[in-house]
Amino acid sequence: MRLDLPDPVMEYLASDSAIYRTQLRQDHPELDQQLGSSETRQAMLRWLGSEDRTPDEPDLIATVLGHMRADAQESEAETIRPLTLHAAPVVRLRAFEFLLTLYFPTANRPALIALLQTMLVDDADEVRAAAARYVERADAVGDLASYLRQWLGAAEARGWVGTESHRQVGRLTGGEE
């Protein structure tokens, strides 16, 4: 399934150049309105939730998730949650961050804690390290103290010693740096 949006919107989402995005905004004064419209958001949700979505577009998927994050709605969680299992770490991270927006820091503490635990066992260190930073930002070290100590114990068996996530969790628990 193709993400069916006006060309300027697609160009904006597909670009990682701030200069080009600024130029697009100047050339297309309607772009901000299009980006913020409910029609655009619904098209993005349909695309993200589609079984026919091309899986080899992780950067576009991540950008769309990042764009949608600011206005994340609980009703969108069911569409976004499956993306936490995507093959690309950047997509998983953006999907987790979208969901964290719904729960952070206290809107749904049990869901937040469960999400952080899931992130902490992700295959990608960038996701695990982000989780550790969110644990700290959400003041959830106390909620997760036992889990984090167990995590440190399991890190060696998983080959995570020396990774950024290992250093972060060690710092949070007052253990190894």
Coordinates of C-alpha atoms in Angstrom, one line a residue, residues 8-165:
P8 CA 4.5 18.2 -1.0
V9 CA 3.5 16.3 2.1
M10 CA 5.3 13.2 0.8
E11 CA 8.4 15.1 0.0
Y12 CA 8.4 16.7 3.4
L13 CA 8.0 13.4 5.2
A14 CA 10.6 11.7 3.0
S15 CA 13.3 14.3 3.5
D16 CA 15.7 14.4 6.4
S17 CA 17.0 17.8 5.4
A18 CA 15.8 20.8 7.5
I19 CA 16.8 23.2 4.7
Y20 CA 14.7 21.3 2.1
R21 CA 11.8 21.1 4.5
T22 CA 12.0 24.8 5.1
Q23 CA 12.0 25.4 1.3
L24 CA 9.0 23.1 0.9
R25 CA 7.1 25.2 3.5
Q26 CA 8.0 28.4 1.6
D27 CA 7.0 27.0 -1.7
H28 CA 3.8 25.4 -0.5
P29 CA 2.1 27.7 2.1
E30 CA -0.7 25.1 2.5
L31 CA 1.8 22.4 3.7
D32 CA 1.5 23.0 7.4
Q33 CA -2.3 22.8 7.1
Q34 CA -2.0 19.6 5.1
L35 CA 0.4 18.1 7.5
G36 CA -1.9 18.8 10.4
S37 CA -5.2 17.8 8.8
S38 CA -7.2 14.9 10.1
E39 CA -7.3 13.5 6.6
T40 CA -3.5 13.3 6.5
R41 CA -3.4 11.7 9.9
Q42 CA -6.0 9.2 9.0
A43 CA -4.1 8.3 5.8
M44 CA -0.9 7.9 7.8
L45 CA -2.7 5.6 10.3
R46 CA -4.2 3.5 7.5
W47 CA -0.8 3.2 5.9
L48 CA 0.9 2.3 9.2
G49 CA -1.7 -0.3 10.0
S50 CA -1.7 -1.8 6.5
E51 CA -0.6 -5.3 5.9
D52 CA 0.4 -4.2 2.4
R53 CA 2.7 -1.5 3.6
T54 CA 6.2 -1.9 2.0
P55 CA 8.4 -3.0 4.9
D56 CA 11.6 -1.7 3.2
E57 CA 10.7 1.9 4.1
P58 CA 11.8 2.1 7.7
D59 CA 13.0 5.7 7.5
L60 CA 9.6 6.9 6.2
I61 CA 7.7 4.8 8.7
A62 CA 9.9 6.3 11.5
T63 CA 9.4 9.8 10.2
V64 CA 5.6 9.4 10.0
L65 CA 5.6 8.0 13.6
G66 CA 7.7 10.9 14.8
H67 CA 5.4 13.4 13.0
M68 CA 2.3 11.8 14.5
R69 CA 3.7 11.6 18.0
A70 CA 3.0 15.2 19.1
D71 CA -0.8 14.5 18.8
A72 CA -0.8 10.9 19.9
Q73 CA -4.2 9.6 20.8
E74 CA -5.0 6.5 22.9
S75 CA -7.3 5.3 20.1
E76 CA -4.3 5.1 17.8
A77 CA -2.3 2.8 20.1
E78 CA -3.7 -0.4 18.6
T79 CA -2.5 0.6 15.1
I80 CA 1.0 1.6 16.4
R81 CA 1.6 -1.2 18.9
P82 CA 2.4 -3.8 16.2
L83 CA 5.2 -1.6 14.9
T84 CA 7.1 -2.3 18.2
L85 CA 7.9 -5.6 16.5
H86 CA 9.1 -4.2 13.2
A87 CA 12.5 -5.5 11.9
A88 CA 14.1 -2.0 11.9
P89 CA 15.2 -0.7 15.3
V90 CA 14.5 2.9 14.3
V91 CA 10.8 1.9 13.6
R92 CA 10.6 0.1 16.9
L93 CA 12.0 3.0 18.8
R94 CA 9.7 5.5 17.2
A95 CA 6.7 3.2 17.9
F96 CA 7.7 2.9 21.5
E97 CA 8.2 6.6 21.8
F98 CA 4.7 7.2 20.3
L99 CA 3.2 4.9 23.0
L100 CA 5.3 6.5 25.7
T101 CA 3.8 9.8 24.8
L102 CA 0.4 8.4 25.8
Y103 CA 1.6 7.1 29.2
F104 CA 4.5 9.5 30.1
P105 CA 5.0 10.3 32.9
T106 CA 1.9 9.4 34.9
A107 CA -1.1 9.1 32.7
N108 CA -1.0 5.3 32.9
R109 CA 1.9 4.3 35.2
P110 CA 1.4 0.5 34.8
A111 CA 1.4 0.8 31.0
L112 CA 4.4 3.0 31.1
I113 CA 6.3 0.5 33.3
A114 CA 5.4 -2.4 31.1
L115 CA 6.4 -0.5 28.0
L116 CA 9.8 0.4 29.5
Q117 CA 10.4 -3.2 30.5
T118 CA 9.7 -4.3 26.9
M119 CA 12.0 -1.7 25.5
L120 CA 14.8 -2.8 27.9
V121 CA 14.9 -6.3 26.4
D122 CA 14.8 -5.1 22.8
D123 CA 17.4 -6.6 20.5
A124 CA 18.8 -3.2 19.6
D125 CA 20.9 -1.3 22.1
E126 CA 19.6 2.0 20.8
V127 CA 16.1 1.0 22.0
R128 CA 17.4 -0.4 25.3
A129 CA 19.5 2.8 26.0
A130 CA 16.5 5.0 25.1
A131 CA 14.5 3.0 27.6
A132 CA 17.0 3.5 30.3
R133 CA 16.9 7.3 29.7
Y134 CA 13.1 7.2 29.8
V135 CA 13.2 5.3 33.1
E136 CA 15.2 8.1 34.6
R137 CA 13.1 10.9 33.0
A138 CA 9.9 9.3 34.3
D139 CA 11.4 8.9 37.8
A140 CA 10.7 5.1 37.5
V141 CA 13.9 3.8 38.9
G142 CA 12.1 3.0 42.2
D143 CA 9.3 1.2 40.3
L144 CA 11.8 -0.8 38.3
A145 CA 14.6 -1.3 40.9
S146 CA 14.3 -5.0 41.2
Y147 CA 13.8 -5.5 37.4
L148 CA 16.8 -3.3 36.6
R149 CA 19.0 -5.4 39.0
Q150 CA 17.8 -8.6 37.3
W151 CA 18.4 -7.0 34.0
L152 CA 22.0 -6.3 34.9
G153 CA 22.4 -9.9 35.9
A154 CA 21.1 -11.1 32.6
A155 CA 23.1 -8.6 30.5
E156 CA 26.2 -10.7 30.6
A157 CA 24.4 -13.8 29.3
R158 CA 22.9 -11.7 26.5
G159 CA 26.2 -10.1 25.5
W160 CA 25.1 -6.6 26.5
V161 CA 28.0 -5.9 28.9
G162 CA 29.8 -2.7 27.7
T163 CA 26.8 -1.4 25.7
E164 CA 25.3 2.0 26.3
S165 CA 22.2 0.4 27.8

